[in-house]
Every structure is written in structure tokens, then in C-alpha cells.
Amino acid sequence: MAHKKGQGSSRNGRDSNSQYRGVKVYGGQEVVAGNILVRQVGSSIHAGNNVGVGSDFTLWAKIDGVVKYERQGKDRQRVSVYTKDDPRLAVTKAS
């Protein structure tokens, strides 16, 4: 007697749903409060000003405004949301 069923069996045919991780909103884009900014595994990008963290490390905007990605120290990256008229959004040019 064969120990394996032929032609595929009810043991096959399962697959998990995709996670759709990654950056959802990039720097300079406008967001509404509650918009998801980043879906990630662990905190590779940290929460900055006006950004909340979900239980699965999802980053989301707490206020309406403009997204800005910033360095935090040598090897950390963080994302913040500022209002449109905030001076921290001004681009500094090296002359």
C-alpha cells in the first residue's frame, strides 16, 4: 500500500496572507492624523514628534501635517510629522 496520496492532497493548499510592509508615506508628503507612515518588523525607524507606535511597530501620524525623516544620532533614523508652517521643515542650503 502507498503511504502518500497521489494528485495532491488536503494537506496542501495553505498560504499566509502577505504583510505589505515598508514605508507608506515619504518625506515631504502631507498626511492626515491617523495615516500609516511605516509598517515594519521591529523598530528600524523610530517614532519622532507627533508620531505614534502600534503594537506591531507600525508608525502613524498623530496630527495633520508634513512628514520628515531625520537622523537621530549616528545610526538611528526617525520620522516626525510637523505642521506646514513649522520652521523645522525649512531646507537649509550649504553655501
PDB file of N, CA and C in Angstrom, residues 7-94:
ATOM      1  N   GLN A   7      -1.782  12.906  -6.538  1.00  0.00           N
ATOM      2  CA  GLN A   7      -2.510  14.038  -7.124  1.00  0.00           C
ATOM      3  C   GLN A   7      -2.775  15.160  -6.127  1.00  0.00           C
ATOM      4  N   GLY A   8      -1.851  15.375  -5.209  1.00  0.00           N
ATOM      5  CA  GLY A   8      -2.062  16.424  -4.209  1.00  0.00           C
ATOM      6  C   GLY A   8      -3.054  15.942  -3.175  1.00  0.00           C
ATOM      7  N   SER A   9      -3.079  16.562  -2.047  1.00  0.00           N
ATOM      8  CA  SER A   9      -3.998  16.103  -1.013  1.00  0.00           C
ATOM      9  C   SER A   9      -4.519  17.298  -0.220  1.00  0.00           C
ATOM     10  N   SER A  10      -5.369  17.012   0.709  1.00  0.00           N
ATOM     11  CA  SER A  10      -5.937  18.081   1.536  1.00  0.00           C
ATOM     12  C   SER A  10      -4.884  18.677   2.468  1.00  0.00           C
ATOM     13  N   ARG A  11      -3.698  18.042   2.540  1.00  0.00           N
ATOM     14  CA  ARG A  11      -2.631  18.607   3.362  1.00  0.00           C
ATOM     15  C   ARG A  11      -1.984  19.820   2.689  1.00  0.00           C
ATOM     16  N   ASN A  12      -2.144  19.933   1.406  1.00  0.00           N
ATOM     17  CA  ASN A  12      -1.563  21.055   0.672  1.00  0.00           C
ATOM     18  C   ASN A  12      -2.557  22.203   0.572  1.00  0.00           C
ATOM     19  N   GLY A  13      -2.099  23.316  -0.005  1.00  0.00           N
ATOM     20  CA  GLY A  13      -3.039  24.366  -0.363  1.00  0.00           C
ATOM     21  C   GLY A  13      -3.183  25.488   0.641  1.00  0.00           C
ATOM     22  N   ARG A  14      -2.285  25.602   1.612  1.00  0.00           N
ATOM     23  CA  ARG A  14      -2.368  26.720   2.539  1.00  0.00           C
ATOM     24  C   ARG A  14      -1.284  27.732   2.211  1.00  0.00           C
ATOM     25  N   ASP A  15      -1.594  28.992   2.439  1.00  0.00           N
ATOM     26  CA  ASP A  15      -0.603  30.048   2.261  1.00  0.00           C
ATOM     27  C   ASP A  15      -1.018  31.215   3.138  1.00  0.00           C
ATOM     28  N   SER A  16      -0.024  31.920   3.683  1.00  0.00           N
ATOM     29  CA  SER A  16      -0.346  33.046   4.556  1.00  0.00           C
ATOM     30  C   SER A  16      -0.563  34.304   3.724  1.00  0.00           C
ATOM     31  N   ASN A  17      -1.319  35.222   4.279  1.00  0.00           N
ATOM     32  CA  ASN A  17      -1.544  36.499   3.605  1.00  0.00           C
ATOM     33  C   ASN A  17      -0.276  37.334   3.647  1.00  0.00           C
ATOM     34  N   SER A  18      -0.040  38.107   2.591  1.00  0.00           N
ATOM     35  CA  SER A  18       1.151  38.947   2.550  1.00  0.00           C
ATOM     36  C   SER A  18       1.035  40.084   3.560  1.00  0.00           C
ATOM     37  N   GLN A  19       2.188  40.585   4.034  1.00  0.00           N
ATOM     38  CA  GLN A  19       2.211  41.555   5.125  1.00  0.00           C
ATOM     39  C   GLN A  19       2.170  43.006   4.649  1.00  0.00           C
ATOM     40  N   TYR A  20       2.606  43.270   3.431  1.00  0.00           N
ATOM     41  CA  TYR A  20       2.617  44.632   2.869  1.00  0.00           C
ATOM     42  C   TYR A  20       3.378  45.603   3.755  1.00  0.00           C
ATOM     43  N   ARG A  21       4.604  45.244   4.076  1.00  0.00           N
ATOM     44  CA  ARG A  21       5.415  46.104   4.928  1.00  0.00           C
ATOM     45  C   ARG A  21       6.180  47.126   4.115  1.00  0.00           C
ATOM     46  N   GLY A  22       6.723  48.140   4.808  1.00  0.00           N
ATOM     47  CA  GLY A  22       7.543  49.138   4.148  1.00  0.00           C
ATOM     48  C   GLY A  22       7.068  50.545   4.450  1.00  0.00           C
ATOM     49  N   VAL A  23       7.731  51.500   3.829  1.00  0.00           N
ATOM     50  CA  VAL A  23       7.391  52.914   4.008  1.00  0.00           C
ATOM     51  C   VAL A  23       6.171  53.218   3.150  1.00  0.00           C
ATOM     52  N   LYS A  24       5.152  53.780   3.760  1.00  0.00           N
ATOM     53  CA  LYS A  24       3.908  54.094   3.049  1.00  0.00           C
ATOM     54  C   LYS A  24       3.840  55.561   2.643  1.00  0.00           C
ATOM     55  N   VAL A  25       4.467  56.444   3.433  1.00  0.00           N
ATOM     56  CA  VAL A  25       4.464  57.877   3.134  1.00  0.00           C
ATOM     57  C   VAL A  25       5.905  58.368   3.222  1.00  0.00           C
ATOM     58  N   TYR A  26       6.347  59.089   2.204  1.00  0.00           N
ATOM     59  CA  TYR A  26       7.730  59.545   2.132  1.00  0.00           C
ATOM     60  C   TYR A  26       7.862  60.986   2.619  1.00  0.00           C
ATOM     61  N   GLY A  27       9.095  61.416   2.839  1.00  0.00           N
ATOM     62  CA  GLY A  27       9.376  62.756   3.327  1.00  0.00           C
ATOM     63  C   GLY A  27       8.831  63.827   2.411  1.00  0.00           C
ATOM     64  N   GLY A  28       8.245  64.861   2.998  1.00  0.00           N
ATOM     65  CA  GLY A  28       7.689  65.968   2.223  1.00  0.00           C
ATOM     66  C   GLY A  28       6.231  65.794   1.856  1.00  0.00           C
ATOM     67  N   GLN A  29       5.684  64.608   2.053  1.00  0.00           N
ATOM     68  CA  GLN A  29       4.286  64.377   1.717  1.00  0.00           C
ATOM     69  C   GLN A  29       3.387  64.797   2.879  1.00  0.00           C
ATOM     70  N   GLU A  30       2.191  65.259   2.539  1.00  0.00           N
ATOM     71  CA  GLU A  30       1.230  65.670   3.557  1.00  0.00           C
ATOM     72  C   GLU A  30       0.426  64.464   4.033  1.00  0.00           C
ATOM     73  N   VAL A  31       0.112  64.464   5.332  1.00  0.00           N
ATOM     74  CA  VAL A  31      -0.671  63.376   5.904  1.00  0.00           C
ATOM     75  C   VAL A  31      -1.796  63.927   6.767  1.00  0.00           C
ATOM     76  N   VAL A  32      -2.789  63.091   6.985  1.00  0.00           N
ATOM     77  CA  VAL A  32      -3.899  63.387   7.873  1.00  0.00           C
ATOM     78  C   VAL A  32      -3.680  62.559   9.136  1.00  0.00           C
ATOM     79  N   ALA A  33      -4.132  63.045  10.262  1.00  0.00           N
ATOM     80  CA  ALA A  33      -3.974  62.312  11.517  1.00  0.00           C
ATOM     81  C   ALA A  33      -4.543  60.908  11.367  1.00  0.00           C
ATOM     82  N   GLY A  34      -3.761  59.907  11.780  1.00  0.00           N
ATOM     83  CA  GLY A  34      -4.188  58.518  11.681  1.00  0.00           C
ATOM     84  C   GLY A  34      -3.591  57.783  10.499  1.00  0.00           C
ATOM     85  N   ASN A  35      -3.012  58.501   9.553  1.00  0.00           N
ATOM     86  CA  ASN A  35      -2.401  57.841   8.400  1.00  0.00           C
ATOM     87  C   ASN A  35      -1.211  56.995   8.834  1.00  0.00           C
ATOM     88  N   ILE A  36      -1.071  55.827   8.218  1.00  0.00           N
ATOM     89  CA  ILE A  36       0.067  54.952   8.500  1.00  0.00           C
ATOM     90  C   ILE A  36       1.267  55.441   7.710  1.00  0.00           C
ATOM     91  N   LEU A  37       2.398  55.613   8.398  1.00  0.00           N
ATOM     92  CA  LEU A  37       3.625  56.093   7.760  1.00  0.00           C
ATOM     93  C   LEU A  37       4.531  54.936   7.365  1.00  0.00           C
ATOM     94  N   VAL A  38       4.743  53.987   8.293  1.00  0.00           N
ATOM     95  CA  VAL A  38       5.656  52.863   8.055  1.00  0.00           C
ATOM     96  C   VAL A  38       5.085  51.612   8.693  1.00  0.00           C
ATOM     97  N   ARG A  39       5.133  50.495   7.970  1.00  0.00           N
ATOM     98  CA  ARG A  39       4.858  49.180   8.559  1.00  0.00           C
ATOM     99  C   ARG A  39       6.172  48.436   8.576  1.00  0.00           C
ATOM    100  N   GLN A  40       6.563  47.890   9.739  1.00  0.00           N
ATOM    101  CA  GLN A  40       7.899  47.316   9.866  1.00  0.00           C
ATOM    102  C   GLN A  40       7.920  46.195  10.898  1.00  0.00           C
ATOM    103  N   VAL A  41       8.993  45.396  10.858  1.00  0.00           N
ATOM    104  CA  VAL A  41       9.245  44.370  11.869  1.00  0.00           C
ATOM    105  C   VAL A  41      10.298  44.952  12.794  1.00  0.00           C
ATOM    106  N   GLY A  42       9.967  45.172  14.051  1.00  0.00           N
ATOM    107  CA  GLY A  42      10.893  45.822  14.960  1.00  0.00           C
ATOM    108  C   GLY A  42      10.931  47.309  14.678  1.00  0.00           C
ATOM    109  N   SER A  43      11.722  48.039  15.459  1.00  0.00           N
ATOM    110  CA  SER A  43      11.751  49.494  15.306  1.00  0.00           C
ATOM    111  C   SER A  43      12.999  49.937  14.549  1.00  0.00           C
ATOM    112  N   SER A  44      13.065  49.598  13.261  1.00  0.00           N
ATOM    113  CA  SER A  44      14.203  50.042  12.453  1.00  0.00           C
ATOM    114  C   SER A  44      14.119  51.543  12.192  1.00  0.00           C
ATOM    115  N   ILE A  45      12.914  52.071  12.089  1.00  0.00           N
ATOM    116  CA  ILE A  45      12.684  53.514  12.031  1.00  0.00           C
ATOM    117  C   ILE A  45      11.927  53.866  13.308  1.00  0.00           C
ATOM    118  N   HIS A  46      12.414  54.853  14.044  1.00  0.00           N
ATOM    119  CA  HIS A  46      11.836  55.202  15.335  1.00  0.00           C
ATOM    120  C   HIS A  46      10.820  56.330  15.202  1.00  0.00           C
ATOM    121  N   ALA A  47       9.959  56.439  16.186  1.00  0.00           N
ATOM    122  CA  ALA A  47       8.928  57.473  16.194  1.00  0.00           C
ATOM    123  C   ALA A  47       9.517  58.787  16.688  1.00  0.00           C
ATOM    124  N   GLY A  48       9.249  59.873  15.959  1.00  0.00           N
ATOM    125  CA  GLY A  48       9.688  61.202  16.350  1.00  0.00           C
ATOM    126  C   GLY A  48       8.508  62.008  16.864  1.00  0.00           C
ATOM    127  N   ASN A  49       8.524  63.304  16.583  1.00  0.00           N
ATOM    128  CA  ASN A  49       7.466  64.201  17.046  1.00  0.00           C
ATOM    129  C   ASN A  49       6.152  63.908  16.334  1.00  0.00           C
ATOM    130  N   ASN A  50       5.084  63.841  17.105  1.00  0.00           N
ATOM    131  CA  ASN A  50       3.723  63.662  16.597  1.00  0.00           C
ATOM    132  C   ASN A  50       3.535  62.365  15.820  1.00  0.00           C
ATOM    133  N   VAL A  51       4.281  61.327  16.209  1.00  0.00           N
ATOM    134  CA  VAL A  51       4.157  60.015  15.575  1.00  0.00           C
ATOM    135  C   VAL A  51       3.908  58.980  16.663  1.00  0.00           C
ATOM    136  N   GLY A  52       2.905  58.129  16.441  1.00  0.00           N
ATOM    137  CA  GLY A  52       2.578  57.076  17.390  1.00  0.00           C
ATOM    138  C   GLY A  52       3.108  55.737  16.923  1.00  0.00           C
ATOM    139  N   VAL A  53       3.220  54.773  17.870  1.00  0.00           N
ATOM    140  CA  VAL A  53       3.713  53.439  17.565  1.00  0.00           C
ATOM    141  C   VAL A  53       2.640  52.418  17.912  1.00  0.00           C
ATOM    142  N   GLY A  54       2.329  51.547  16.958  1.00  0.00           N
ATOM    143  CA  GLY A  54       1.360  50.490  17.201  1.00  0.00           C
ATOM    144  C   GLY A  54       2.012  49.290  17.866  1.00  0.00           C
ATOM    145  N   SER A  55       1.209  48.306  18.243  1.00  0.00           N
ATOM    146  CA  SER A  55       1.716  47.119  18.927  1.00  0.00           C
ATOM    147  C   SER A  55       2.621  46.280  18.036  1.00  0.00           C
ATOM    148  N   ASP A  56       2.483  46.417  16.712  1.00  0.00           N
ATOM    149  CA  ASP A  56       3.343  45.696  15.764  1.00  0.00           C
ATOM    150  C   ASP A  56       4.394  46.619  15.148  1.00  0.00           C
ATOM    151  N   PHE A  57       4.730  47.697  15.849  1.00  0.00           N
ATOM    152  CA  PHE A  57       5.741  48.686  15.447  1.00  0.00           C
ATOM    153  C   PHE A  57       5.326  49.528  14.240  1.00  0.00           C
ATOM    154  N   THR A  58       4.042  49.539  13.915  1.00  0.00           N
ATOM    155  CA  THR A  58       3.546  50.412  12.857  1.00  0.00           C
ATOM    156  C   THR A  58       3.620  51.856  13.336  1.00  0.00           C
ATOM    157  N   LEU A  59       4.147  52.743  12.499  1.00  0.00           N
ATOM    158  CA  LEU A  59       4.227  54.162  12.832  1.00  0.00           C
ATOM    159  C   LEU A  59       3.071  54.899  12.154  1.00  0.00           C
ATOM    160  N   TRP A  60       2.400  55.786  12.898  1.00  0.00           N
ATOM    161  CA  TRP A  60       1.253  56.510  12.365  1.00  0.00           C
ATOM    162  C   TRP A  60       1.274  57.956  12.837  1.00  0.00           C
ATOM    163  N   ALA A  61       0.651  58.821  12.041  1.00  0.00           N
ATOM    164  CA  ALA A  61       0.645  60.260  12.312  1.00  0.00           C
ATOM    165  C   ALA A  61      -0.402  60.600  13.367  1.00  0.00           C
ATOM    166  N   LYS A  62      -0.002  61.421  14.343  1.00  0.00           N
ATOM    167  CA  LYS A  62      -0.934  61.863  15.378  1.00  0.00           C
ATOM    168  C   LYS A  62      -1.643  63.158  14.994  1.00  0.00           C
ATOM    169  N   ILE A  63      -1.044  63.939  14.094  1.00  0.00           N
ATOM    170  CA  ILE A  63      -1.633  65.220  13.686  1.00  0.00           C
ATOM    171  C   ILE A  63      -1.619  65.323  12.169  1.00  0.00           C
ATOM    172  N   ASP A  64      -2.373  66.270  11.642  1.00  0.00           N
ATOM    173  CA  ASP A  64      -2.284  66.612  10.220  1.00  0.00           C
ATOM    174  C   ASP A  64      -0.999  67.394  10.007  1.00  0.00           C
ATOM    175  N   GLY A  65      -0.273  67.134   8.935  1.00  0.00           N
ATOM    176  CA  GLY A  65       0.957  67.882   8.689  1.00  0.00           C
ATOM    177  C   GLY A  65       1.788  67.281   7.571  1.00  0.00           C
ATOM    178  N   VAL A  66       3.091  67.541   7.644  1.00  0.00           N
ATOM    179  CA  VAL A  66       4.040  67.112   6.613  1.00  0.00           C
ATOM    180  C   VAL A  66       5.055  66.165   7.260  1.00  0.00           C
ATOM    181  N   VAL A  67       5.397  65.105   6.543  1.00  0.00           N
ATOM    182  CA  VAL A  67       6.307  64.079   7.062  1.00  0.00           C
ATOM    183  C   VAL A  67       7.754  64.486   6.830  1.00  0.00           C
ATOM    184  N   LYS A  68       8.594  64.220   7.833  1.00  0.00           N
ATOM    185  CA  LYS A  68      10.024  64.482   7.690  1.00  0.00           C
ATOM    186  C   LYS A  68      10.806  63.335   8.328  1.00  0.00           C
ATOM    187  N   TYR A  69      11.728  62.749   7.547  1.00  0.00           N
ATOM    188  CA  TYR A  69      12.619  61.714   8.063  1.00  0.00           C
ATOM    189  C   TYR A  69      13.911  62.374   8.508  1.00  0.00           C
ATOM    190  N   GLU A  70      14.372  62.020   9.722  1.00  0.00           N
ATOM    191  CA  GLU A  70      15.523  62.694  10.322  1.00  0.00           C
ATOM    192  C   GLU A  70      16.489  61.656  10.869  1.00  0.00           C
ATOM    193  N   ARG A  71      17.747  62.061  10.993  1.00  0.00           N
ATOM    194  CA  ARG A  71      18.729  61.233  11.690  1.00  0.00           C
ATOM    195  C   ARG A  71      18.639  61.519  13.175  1.00  0.00           C
ATOM    196  N   GLN A  72      18.826  60.476  13.961  1.00  0.00           N
ATOM    197  CA  GLN A  72      18.821  60.627  15.410  1.00  0.00           C
ATOM    198  C   GLN A  72      20.089  59.944  15.904  1.00  0.00           C
ATOM    199  N   GLY A  73      21.116  60.740  16.114  1.00  0.00           N
ATOM    200  CA  GLY A  73      22.411  60.172  16.477  1.00  0.00           C
ATOM    201  C   GLY A  73      23.124  59.653  15.238  1.00  0.00           C
ATOM    202  N   LYS A  74      24.052  58.728  15.457  1.00  0.00           N
ATOM    203  CA  LYS A  74      24.859  58.217  14.341  1.00  0.00           C
ATOM    204  C   LYS A  74      24.123  57.208  13.471  1.00  0.00           C
ATOM    205  N   ASP A  75      23.413  56.306  14.114  1.00  0.00           N
ATOM    206  CA  ASP A  75      22.895  55.165  13.358  1.00  0.00           C
ATOM    207  C   ASP A  75      21.400  54.944  13.552  1.00  0.00           C
ATOM    208  N   ARG A  76      20.675  55.978  13.890  1.00  0.00           N
ATOM    209  CA  ARG A  76      19.244  55.851  14.077  1.00  0.00           C
ATOM    210  C   ARG A  76      18.505  56.766  13.130  1.00  0.00           C
ATOM    211  N   GLN A  77      17.392  56.291  12.615  1.00  0.00           N
ATOM    212  CA  GLN A  77      16.553  57.109  11.753  1.00  0.00           C
ATOM    213  C   GLN A  77      15.198  57.232  12.422  1.00  0.00           C
ATOM    214  N   ARG A  78      14.621  58.431  12.362  1.00  0.00           N
ATOM    215  CA  ARG A  78      13.290  58.613  12.939  1.00  0.00           C
ATOM    216  C   ARG A  78      12.428  59.399  11.974  1.00  0.00           C
ATOM    217  N   VAL A  79      11.128  59.291  12.163  1.00  0.00           N
ATOM    218  CA  VAL A  79      10.178  60.009  11.328  1.00  0.00           C
ATOM    219  C   VAL A  79       9.322  60.888  12.235  1.00  0.00           C
ATOM    220  N   SER A  80       9.122  62.124  11.795  1.00  0.00           N
ATOM    221  CA  SER A  80       8.301  63.084  12.537  1.00  0.00           C
ATOM    222  C   SER A  80       7.257  63.680  11.613  1.00  0.00           C
ATOM    223  N   VAL A  81       6.213  64.228  12.217  1.00  0.00           N
ATOM    224  CA  VAL A  81       5.190  64.953  11.463  1.00  0.00           C
ATOM    225  C   VAL A  81       5.096  66.352  12.049  1.00  0.00           C
ATOM    226  N   TYR A  82       5.242  67.362  11.193  1.00  0.00           N
ATOM    227  CA  TYR A  82       5.181  68.757  11.617  1.00  0.00           C
ATOM    228  C   TYR A  82       4.071  69.468  10.863  1.00  0.00           C
ATOM    229  N   THR A  83       3.542  70.541  11.470  1.00  0.00           N
ATOM    230  CA  THR A  83       2.560  71.365  10.772  1.00  0.00           C
ATOM    231  C   THR A  83       3.249  72.066   9.600  1.00  0.00           C
ATOM    232  N   LYS A  84       2.474  72.519   8.635  1.00  0.00           N
ATOM    233  CA  LYS A  84       3.040  73.109   7.412  1.00  0.00           C
ATOM    234  C   LYS A  84       3.924  74.324   7.670  1.00  0.00           C
ATOM    235  N   ASP A  85       3.589  75.127   8.674  1.00  0.00           N
ATOM    236  CA  ASP A  85       4.329  76.366   8.919  1.00  0.00           C
ATOM    237  C   ASP A  85       5.456  76.188   9.938  1.00  0.00           C
ATOM    238  N   ASP A  86       5.799  74.973  10.281  1.00  0.00           N
ATOM    239  CA  ASP A  86       6.849  74.712  11.273  1.00  0.00           C
ATOM    240  C   ASP A  86       8.228  75.036  10.690  1.00  0.00           C
ATOM    241  N   PRO A  87       9.070  75.761  11.425  1.00  0.00           N
ATOM    242  CA  PRO A  87      10.396  76.116  10.897  1.00  0.00           C
ATOM    243  C   PRO A  87      11.325  74.910  10.716  1.00  0.00           C
ATOM    244  N   ARG A  88      11.029  73.798  11.361  1.00  0.00           N
ATOM    245  CA  ARG A  88      11.884  72.599  11.215  1.00  0.00           C
ATOM    246  C   ARG A  88      11.768  71.968   9.842  1.00  0.00           C
ATOM    247  N   LEU A  89      10.771  72.366   9.069  1.00  0.00           N
ATOM    248  CA  LEU A  89      10.612  71.849   7.707  1.00  0.00           C
ATOM    249  C   LEU A  89      11.440  72.627   6.703  1.00  0.00           C
ATOM    250  N   ALA A  90      11.978  73.775   7.092  1.00  0.00           N
ATOM    251  CA  ALA A  90      12.761  74.598   6.184  1.00  0.00           C
ATOM    252  C   ALA A  90      14.028  73.854   5.773  1.00  0.00           C
ATOM    253  N   VAL A  91      14.317  73.876   4.485  1.00  0.00           N
ATOM    254  CA  VAL A  91      15.504  73.193   3.957  1.00  0.00           C
ATOM    255  C   VAL A  91      16.671  74.141   4.073  1.00  0.00           C
ATOM    256  N   THR A  92      17.745  73.689   4.717  1.00  0.00           N
ATOM    257  CA  THR A  92      18.946  74.513   4.840  1.00  0.00           C
ATOM    258  C   THR A  92      19.882  74.194   3.694  1.00  0.00           C
ATOM    259  N   LYS A  93      20.360  75.239   2.994  1.00  0.00           N
ATOM    260  CA  LYS A  93      21.281  75.059   1.883  1.00  0.00           C
ATOM    261  C   LYS A  93      22.680  75.465   2.302  1.00  0.00           C
ATOM    262  N   ALA A  94      23.651  74.630   1.998  1.00  0.00           N
ATOM    263  CA  ALA A  94      25.051  74.943   2.289  1.00  0.00           C
ATOM    264  C   ALA A  94      25.575  75.860   1.198  1.00  0.00           C
TER     265      ALA A  94
END
